[in-house]
Tab-separated table of C-alpha atoms in Angstrom:
chain	number	residue	atom	x	y	z
A	1	MET	CA	-0.057	0.028	0.012
A	2	GLY	CA	2.760	2.473	0.869
A	3	LYS	CA	4.399	2.020	-2.654
A	4	GLU	CA	0.892	2.732	-4.240
A	5	ARG	CA	0.572	5.744	-2.100
A	6	LEU	CA	3.939	7.017	-3.071
A	7	GLN	CA	3.398	6.427	-7.024
A	8	ARG	CA	0.512	9.267	-6.607
A	9	TYR	CA	3.720	11.654	-6.355
A	10	ILE	CA	5.150	11.061	-9.872
A	11	LEU	CA	4.489	13.846	-12.306
A	12	ASP	CA	3.822	11.862	-15.324
A	13	GLY	CA	1.018	9.648	-13.856
A	14	PRO	CA	-2.838	10.040	-13.455
A	15	GLU	CA	-2.594	12.138	-10.324
A	16	GLY	CA	-1.125	15.029	-12.041
A	17	ASP	CA	-4.182	14.837	-14.635
A	18	ARG	CA	-6.876	14.730	-11.880
A	19	ALA	CA	-5.226	17.657	-10.046
A	20	VAL	CA	-5.703	19.515	-13.506
A	21	ALA	CA	-9.219	18.538	-13.801
A	22	ALA	CA	-10.038	19.625	-10.131
A	23	GLY	CA	-8.683	23.066	-10.806
A	24	LEU	CA	-5.618	22.818	-8.397
A	25	ALA	CA	-2.948	23.166	-10.970
A	26	ASP	CA	-1.982	26.627	-11.748
A	27	GLY	CA	-4.388	27.568	-9.105
A	28	ASP	CA	-5.832	30.860	-7.739
A	29	TRP	CA	-3.917	31.173	-4.663
A	30	PHE	CA	-4.786	33.080	-1.595
A	31	ARG	CA	-2.779	36.162	-0.826
A	32	SER	CA	-3.106	38.592	2.054
A	33	ASP	CA	-4.001	42.142	1.422
A	34	VAL	CA	-1.119	44.601	1.247
A	35	PRO	CA	-1.433	48.086	0.230
A	36	ARG	CA	0.008	48.502	-3.401
A	37	ALA	CA	2.332	51.408	-2.464
A	38	ARG	CA	3.723	49.244	0.437
A	39	LEU	CA	4.090	46.004	-1.690
A	40	LYS	CA	6.043	47.801	-4.262
A	41	GLU	CA	8.469	49.297	-1.617
A	42	LEU	CA	8.882	45.708	-0.440
A	43	MET	CA	9.653	44.323	-3.736
A	44	ARG	CA	12.187	47.069	-4.459
A	45	ARG	CA	15.657	45.135	-5.161
A	46	SER	CA	19.094	46.185	-3.672
A	47	ASP	CA	22.722	44.803	-4.420
A	48	TYR	CA	23.931	45.851	-0.981
A	49	PRO	CA	22.401	43.355	1.536
A	50	ALA	CA	23.101	40.412	-1.000
A	51	ILE	CA	26.727	41.541	-1.541
A	52	ARG	CA	27.272	41.870	2.071
A	53	ASP	CA	25.723	38.403	3.009
A	54	THR	CA	27.737	36.736	-0.021
A	55	ALA	CA	30.999	38.256	0.932
A	56	VAL	CA	30.566	37.012	4.582
A	57	TRP	CA	29.515	33.506	3.135
A	58	LEU	CA	32.347	33.356	0.711
A	59	GLY	CA	35.025	34.652	3.106
A	60	ALA	CA	34.114	32.166	5.750
A	61	LEU	CA	34.237	29.479	3.042
A	62	VAL	CA	37.619	30.607	2.233
A	63	VAL	CA	39.017	30.891	5.787
A	64	SER	CA	37.386	27.812	6.974
A	65	GLY	CA	38.713	25.878	3.849
A	66	LEU	CA	42.239	27.143	4.344
A	67	LEU	CA	42.480	26.415	7.897
A	68	GLY	CA	41.239	23.273	7.615
A	69	SER	CA	43.464	22.348	4.683
A	70	ALA	CA	46.468	23.834	6.683
A	71	LEU	CA	45.665	21.431	9.430
A	72	TRP	CA	44.821	18.456	7.247
A	73	GLY	CA	45.635	15.102	8.885
A	74	GLY	CA	45.047	16.399	12.565
A	75	TRP	CA	41.918	16.620	14.596
A	76	LEU	CA	42.386	20.237	14.672
A	77	ALA	CA	41.049	20.285	11.150
A	78	VAL	CA	37.642	18.813	11.953
A	79	PRO	CA	36.084	22.012	13.295
A	80	PHE	CA	36.986	23.874	10.343
A	81	PHE	CA	35.743	21.297	8.000
A	82	LEU	CA	32.488	21.096	9.844
A	83	VAL	CA	31.938	24.863	9.253
A	84	TYR	CA	33.256	24.742	5.596
A	85	GLY	CA	30.835	21.749	5.290
A	86	VAL	CA	27.613	23.551	6.572
A	87	LEU	CA	28.529	26.732	4.495
A	88	TYR	CA	29.090	24.720	1.439
A	89	GLY	CA	26.595	21.921	1.716
A	90	SER	CA	23.838	23.531	3.482
A	91	ALA	CA	24.116	27.293	3.024
A	92	SER	CA	24.327	27.120	-0.567
A	93	ASP	CA	20.926	25.744	-0.801
A	94	ALA	CA	19.343	28.726	0.300
A	95	ARG	CA	21.644	30.844	-1.952
A	96	TRP	CA	20.732	28.753	-4.955
A	97	HIS	CA	16.746	29.323	-4.073
A	98	GLU	CA	16.855	32.933	-3.593
A	99	CYS	CA	19.214	33.694	-6.359
A	100	GLY	CA	16.926	31.206	-8.712
A	101	HIS	CA	13.978	33.721	-8.018
A	102	GLY	CA	16.070	36.640	-9.064
A	103	THR	CA	15.611	38.505	-5.989
A	104	ALA	CA	18.583	38.326	-4.013
A	105	PHE	CA	20.484	41.079	-6.127
A	106	ARG	CA	19.314	44.209	-8.107
A	107	THR	CA	21.913	43.247	-10.659
A	108	ARG	CA	21.083	40.413	-12.879
A	109	TRP	CA	24.455	38.955	-13.448
A	110	MET	CA	25.210	38.699	-9.627
A	111	ASP	CA	22.024	36.806	-9.085
A	112	ASP	CA	23.006	34.412	-12.044
A	113	THR	CA	26.692	33.967	-10.963
A	114	VAL	CA	25.631	33.044	-7.256
A	115	TYR	CA	22.795	30.932	-8.679
A	116	ARG	CA	25.410	28.947	-10.770
A	117	LEU	CA	27.941	28.548	-8.190
A	118	ALA	CA	25.369	27.525	-5.584
A	119	SER	CA	23.628	25.229	-7.784
A	120	PHE	CA	27.037	23.244	-8.538
A	121	MET	CA	27.698	23.099	-4.903
A	122	CYS	CA	24.097	21.669	-4.381
A	123	MET	CA	24.615	19.202	-7.095
A	124	LYS	CA	21.650	20.706	-8.739
A	125	ASP	CA	21.336	21.466	-12.484
A	126	PRO	CA	20.341	25.137	-12.667
A	127	THR	CA	18.077	25.104	-15.560
A	128	ILE	CA	16.157	21.929	-14.076
A	129	TRP	CA	15.853	23.277	-10.674
A	130	ARG	CA	14.754	26.867	-12.089
A	131	TRP	CA	11.846	25.205	-13.831
A	132	SER	CA	11.098	22.722	-11.107
A	133	HIS	CA	11.098	25.495	-8.192
A	134	THR	CA	8.806	27.332	-10.557
A	135	ARG	CA	6.334	24.497	-10.665
A	136	HIS	CA	6.727	24.104	-6.975
A	137	HIS	CA	5.503	27.555	-6.487
A	138	THR	CA	2.849	27.364	-9.042
A	139	ASP	CA	1.511	24.012	-7.423
A	140	THR	CA	2.711	23.741	-3.773
A	141	LEU	CA	2.065	20.562	-2.372
A	142	VAL	CA	-0.418	19.595	-5.212
A	143	VAL	CA	-0.209	16.030	-5.441
A	144	GLY	CA	1.081	14.968	-9.082
A	145	ARG	CA	2.399	18.260	-9.850
A	146	ASP	CA	4.521	19.455	-7.327
A	147	PRO	CA	8.199	17.967	-7.962
A	148	GLU	CA	9.594	19.142	-4.394
A	149	ILE	CA	7.489	17.346	-1.973
A	150	VAL	CA	10.133	15.901	0.418
A	151	ALA	CA	7.771	14.327	3.183
A	152	MET	CA	5.277	12.500	1.152
A	153	ARG	CA	2.506	10.405	2.581
A	154	PRO	CA	3.608	8.031	4.176
A	155	ALA	CA	7.046	9.831	4.318
A	156	ARG	CA	9.963	7.899	3.009
A	157	LEU	CA	11.870	7.917	6.588
A	158	ALA	CA	14.895	5.951	5.655
A	159	ARG	CA	15.535	8.149	2.667
A	160	ILE	CA	14.960	11.473	4.964
A	161	LEU	CA	17.358	10.019	7.410
A	162	ALA	CA	19.914	9.076	5.144
A	163	ASN	CA	19.837	12.432	3.339
A	164	LEU	CA	21.032	14.326	6.437
A	165	PHE	CA	24.392	13.094	4.972
A	166	GLY	CA	23.422	13.306	1.234
A	167	LEU	CA	23.660	9.471	1.094
A	168	VAL	CA	20.631	9.384	-1.420
A	169	ASP	CA	20.471	12.627	-3.110
A	170	VAL	CA	24.122	12.784	-3.966
A	171	PRO	CA	24.131	9.324	-5.957
A	172	LEU	CA	20.893	10.369	-7.711
A	173	ALA	CA	22.491	13.470	-8.678
A	174	PHE	CA	25.580	11.812	-10.324
A	175	ARG	CA	23.022	9.346	-11.802
A	176	ASP	CA	21.079	12.285	-13.427
A	177	MET	CA	24.400	14.017	-14.359
A	178	ALA	CA	25.406	10.887	-16.225
A	179	LEU	CA	21.831	10.655	-17.967
A	180	HIS	CA	21.916	14.482	-18.913
A	181	ALA	CA	25.517	14.235	-20.340
A	182	CYS	CA	24.186	11.588	-22.452
A	183	GLY	CA	21.668	14.078	-23.994
A	184	ARG	CA	18.509	12.794	-21.985
A	185	LEU	CA	16.040	13.807	-19.377
A	186	THR	CA	13.658	11.755	-17.098
A	187	ALA	CA	10.153	11.230	-17.882
A	188	GLN	CA	9.279	13.616	-14.918
A	189	GLU	CA	11.689	16.218	-15.983
A	190	LYS	CA	10.155	16.282	-19.452
A	191	THR	CA	6.896	17.420	-17.727
A	192	PHE	CA	8.229	20.737	-16.629
A	193	VAL	CA	11.462	21.506	-18.655
A	194	PRO	CA	10.864	23.399	-21.971
A	195	SER	CA	12.268	21.471	-25.012
A	196	ASP	CA	14.318	24.811	-25.936
A	197	GLU	CA	15.882	24.678	-22.502
A	198	GLN	CA	16.924	21.092	-22.537
A	199	ALA	CA	20.345	21.657	-24.403
A	200	LYS	CA	21.429	23.811	-21.176
A	201	VAL	CA	21.034	20.740	-19.070
A	202	PHE	CA	23.144	18.720	-21.142
A	203	HIS	CA	26.072	21.266	-21.358
A	204	THR	CA	25.913	21.752	-17.853
A	205	ALA	CA	26.004	17.921	-16.923
A	206	ARG	CA	29.049	17.586	-19.065
A	207	LEU	CA	31.152	20.443	-17.533
A	208	SER	CA	30.046	19.257	-13.822
A	209	LEU	CA	31.316	15.652	-14.558
A	210	VAL	CA	34.425	17.203	-16.104
A	211	LEU	CA	34.989	18.977	-12.672
A	212	TYR	CA	34.121	16.424	-10.389
A	213	THR	CA	36.406	13.745	-12.493
A	214	ALA	CA	39.103	16.365	-12.186
A	215	THR	CA	38.673	16.581	-8.454
A	216	VAL	CA	38.753	12.518	-8.146
A	217	VAL	CA	42.216	12.805	-10.334
A	218	MET	CA	43.700	15.239	-7.744
A	219	CYS	CA	42.953	12.620	-4.935
A	220	PHE	CA	44.691	10.211	-6.819
A	221	ALA	CA	47.611	12.334	-8.002
A	222	THR	CA	48.359	13.623	-4.424
A	223	GLY	CA	47.408	10.502	-2.469
A	224	SER	CA	44.935	12.519	-0.359
A	225	LEU	CA	41.217	12.971	0.062
A	226	LEU	CA	41.538	16.746	0.444
A	227	PRO	CA	40.242	17.779	-2.862
A	228	VAL	CA	37.210	16.100	-2.323
A	229	MET	CA	36.825	17.355	0.994
A	230	LEU	CA	36.822	20.832	-0.657
A	231	ILE	CA	34.814	20.221	-3.646
A	232	GLY	CA	31.828	17.718	-3.811
A	233	GLY	CA	32.481	16.171	-0.553
A	234	PRO	CA	30.698	18.805	1.599
A	235	ARG	CA	27.588	17.883	-0.057
A	236	LEU	CA	27.623	14.881	1.836
A	237	TYR	CA	29.119	15.882	5.290
A	238	GLY	CA	27.794	19.096	5.518
A	239	ALA	CA	24.273	18.641	4.196
A	240	CYS	CA	22.628	18.155	7.522
A	241	MET	CA	21.270	21.530	7.952
A	242	LEU	CA	19.827	21.816	4.348
A	243	TYR	CA	17.220	18.976	5.345
A	244	VAL	CA	16.689	20.410	9.079
A	245	TYR	CA	15.567	23.330	7.564
A	246	SER	CA	13.851	22.101	4.673
A	247	LEU	CA	11.544	19.739	6.467
A	248	THR	CA	10.239	22.884	8.568
A	249	GLN	CA	8.653	24.140	5.220
A	250	HIS	CA	5.705	22.090	4.612
A	251	ALA	CA	6.093	18.513	6.172
A	252	GLY	CA	2.976	17.164	7.770
A	253	LEU	CA	0.767	19.863	6.343
A	254	GLY	CA	-2.196	19.872	3.882
A	255	GLU	CA	-2.124	18.875	0.510
A	256	ASN	CA	-4.121	20.042	-2.384
A	257	VAL	CA	-5.101	23.357	-0.688
A	258	LEU	CA	-4.550	26.744	-2.511
A	259	ASP	CA	-3.706	28.691	0.610
A	260	HIS	CA	-0.118	28.755	1.863
A	261	ARG	CA	-0.921	29.308	5.256
A	262	LEU	CA	-2.466	25.946	5.443
A	263	ASN	CA	0.556	24.134	3.715
A	264	THR	CA	3.478	26.001	4.704
A	265	ARG	CA	5.401	27.090	7.960
A	266	THR	CA	7.174	30.309	9.157
A	267	VAL	CA	9.309	29.313	12.002
A	268	ARG	CA	11.412	31.880	13.971
A	269	MET	CA	15.067	31.173	13.965
A	270	ASN	CA	18.339	32.701	15.492
A	271	ARG	CA	20.533	35.189	13.767
A	272	ILE	CA	23.160	32.286	12.619
A	273	ASN	CA	20.388	29.943	11.447
A	274	ARG	CA	18.805	32.890	9.492
A	275	PHE	CA	22.131	33.604	7.815
A	276	LEU	CA	22.539	30.202	6.870
A	277	TYR	CA	19.030	29.759	5.332
A	278	TRP	CA	18.866	33.481	4.170
A	279	ASN	CA	15.300	34.381	5.842
A	280	MET	CA	13.671	31.265	4.266
A	281	ASN	CA	12.158	30.430	7.671
A	282	TYR	CA	9.672	33.205	6.763
A	283	HIS	CA	8.297	30.548	4.248
A	284	VAL	CA	4.662	31.311	4.578
A	285	GLU	CA	5.637	34.921	3.580
A	286	HIS	CA	7.926	33.961	0.867
A	287	HIS	CA	5.455	31.512	-0.776
A	288	MET	CA	2.584	34.234	-0.897
A	289	PHE	CA	4.716	37.011	-2.153
A	290	PRO	CA	7.825	35.194	-3.803
A	291	MET	CA	9.307	38.453	-5.736
A	292	ILE	CA	9.880	40.127	-2.213
A	293	PRO	CA	13.759	39.772	-1.571
A	294	TYR	CA	15.011	37.703	1.634
A	295	HIS	CA	16.150	40.634	3.367
A	296	ARG	CA	12.649	42.309	3.473
A	297	LEU	CA	10.645	39.179	4.554
A	298	PRO	CA	10.707	40.133	8.185
A	299	GLU	CA	8.979	43.455	7.210
A	300	LEU	CA	6.554	41.539	5.035
A	301	HIS	CA	5.707	39.299	8.141
A	302	GLU	CA	5.102	42.335	10.262
A	303	GLU	CA	2.445	43.415	7.398
A	304	ILE	CA	0.608	40.332	7.182
A	305	LYS	CA	0.788	38.530	10.388
A	306	HIS	CA	-2.854	39.377	11.316
A	307	ASP	CA	-3.897	36.973	8.500
A	308	LEU	CA	-1.362	34.059	9.478
A	309	ALA	CA	-1.142	31.448	11.904
A	310	ALA	CA	1.104	32.016	14.853
A	311	PRO	CA	4.934	31.212	13.673
A	312	TYR	CA	6.680	28.497	15.562
A	313	PRO	CA	8.926	29.657	18.167
A	314	SER	CA	11.666	27.811	17.205
A	315	ILE	CA	13.193	24.910	14.999
A	316	TRP	CA	12.580	22.489	17.936
A	317	ALA	CA	8.859	23.560	18.324
A	318	ALA	CA	8.251	22.841	14.679
A	319	TYR	CA	9.803	19.305	14.915
A	320	LYS	CA	7.889	18.499	18.086
A	321	GLU	CA	4.850	18.990	15.464
A	322	ILE	CA	6.520	17.452	12.350
A	323	VAL	CA	7.779	14.067	13.791
A	324	PRO	CA	4.737	12.944	15.187
A	325	ALA	CA	2.600	13.925	12.309
A	326	ILE	CA	5.018	12.077	9.923
A	327	LEU	CA	4.993	9.013	12.077
A	328	ARG	CA	0.990	8.933	12.386
A	329	GLN	CA	0.912	9.294	8.362
A	330	LEU	CA	2.839	6.172	8.107
A	331	LYS	CA	-0.603	4.496	9.316
A	332	ASP	CA	-3.070	7.058	8.252
A	333	GLN	CA	-2.232	8.939	5.150
A	334	THR	CA	-5.279	11.065	5.466
A	335	TYR	CA	-3.945	12.714	8.642
A	336	TYR	CA	-2.545	16.374	8.449
A	337	VAL	CA	-1.764	19.329	10.805
A	338	ARG	CA	-4.416	21.661	10.602
A	339	ARG	CA	-3.222	25.383	10.789
A	340	GLU	CA	-5.487	27.269	12.948
A	341	LEU	CA	-5.855	30.872	11.593
A	342	PRO	CA	-6.358	33.711	14.083
A	343	ALA	CA	-9.513	35.422	14.632
A	344	GLY	CA	-10.159	38.210	12.141
A	345	ALA	CA	-7.678	36.544	9.328
A	346	ALA	CA	-8.985	36.729	5.788
A	347	PRO	CA	-10.877	33.361	5.387
A	348	PHE	CA	-9.190	30.587	2.863
A	349	PRO	CA	-11.166	29.983	-0.410
A	350	ALA	CA	-13.681	27.117	-0.306
A	351	GLN	CA	-11.680	24.171	-1.639
A	352	ASP	CA	-10.291	20.820	-0.562
A	353	ASP	CA	-9.335	21.300	3.312
A	354	GLY	CA	-5.944	19.732	3.087
A	355	ARG	CA	-6.383	16.167	2.396
A	356	ALA	CA	-4.852	14.414	-0.746
A	357	LEU	CA	-7.395	13.915	-3.698
A	358	PRO	CA	-8.795	10.241	-3.082
A	359	LEU	CA	-6.894	7.300	-4.838
A	360	PRO	CA	-8.221	5.674	-7.741
A	361	MET	CA	-9.117	1.994	-7.303
A	362	ARG	CA	-6.323	-0.219	-8.258
A	363	GLY	CA	-5.834	-0.623	-12.007
A	364	THR	CA	-7.879	2.354	-12.873
A	365	ALA	CA	-6.883	5.708	-14.200
């Protein structure tokens, strides 16, 4: 039964067609009312915050990498590589994400440069993931349409735990690189990547494989694992925070409901986590208004908080809800966490209340 349930999430199956027929695909999402002048002000882009934060990020990467390399072979190198790993394997995901929206910087080439660098560090193809993430925002947690649902019903617990160290996603990334380098896409990728964009995917995959091959050759040439500790390896040993953050976004919440207040979380985090995550802890706000830069999201929260369920006070508080919800969904796939909106909040549209669309009978479309 679990395998049958998970099959509902594939993008080239019947569930996507059913979502289209139900009006959930490319649906009319709820958005809080923000005065037009204030919204335009919040959407205004600036290079300075992103240049400052990117300089700190890259500077910390260089310093921790150099110190770890200088101390390589001894235990003193460990804390520096832990810092380097998180900055490379986890913080890069937030940079990929925000620059993919084109909102981090005002200057386009700066966005594109950081986006491509961070995509390489995350082992994500920049073309595929730009289109994948566009679909994620268009059809957030719409079953059969959203390619980025991490905690399905039932959740693949072994996969989630293994991916704290990239043990599933990294091998799959290399599998996909090899496929793309041969000039092919997966069936699901073809559902959202336009045909005129596919050549970019093939070119990037070939270049990435050359770079990773050169890294491995350097390891053999030097008789040391240091090159892979600096390039590629951090996607394994530094990926833990990527998944700690990402599971707070949607896990255990409603599916097939066109209101981000019901399928997305905002979680309060400390300054270090907000820096690593680039304010994506304001995730309801980001989904509701994805063109507002990350550094203005706290201001947006203040504008619309009267419409939102209370933010979770910490990562720990979010996981005290997420873990029991995921475990309960192993046995009851209709269960989800119902977010309670405050008194006076704008009502959400009349639609499915957060449960997945009913499953077809076995053998039927």
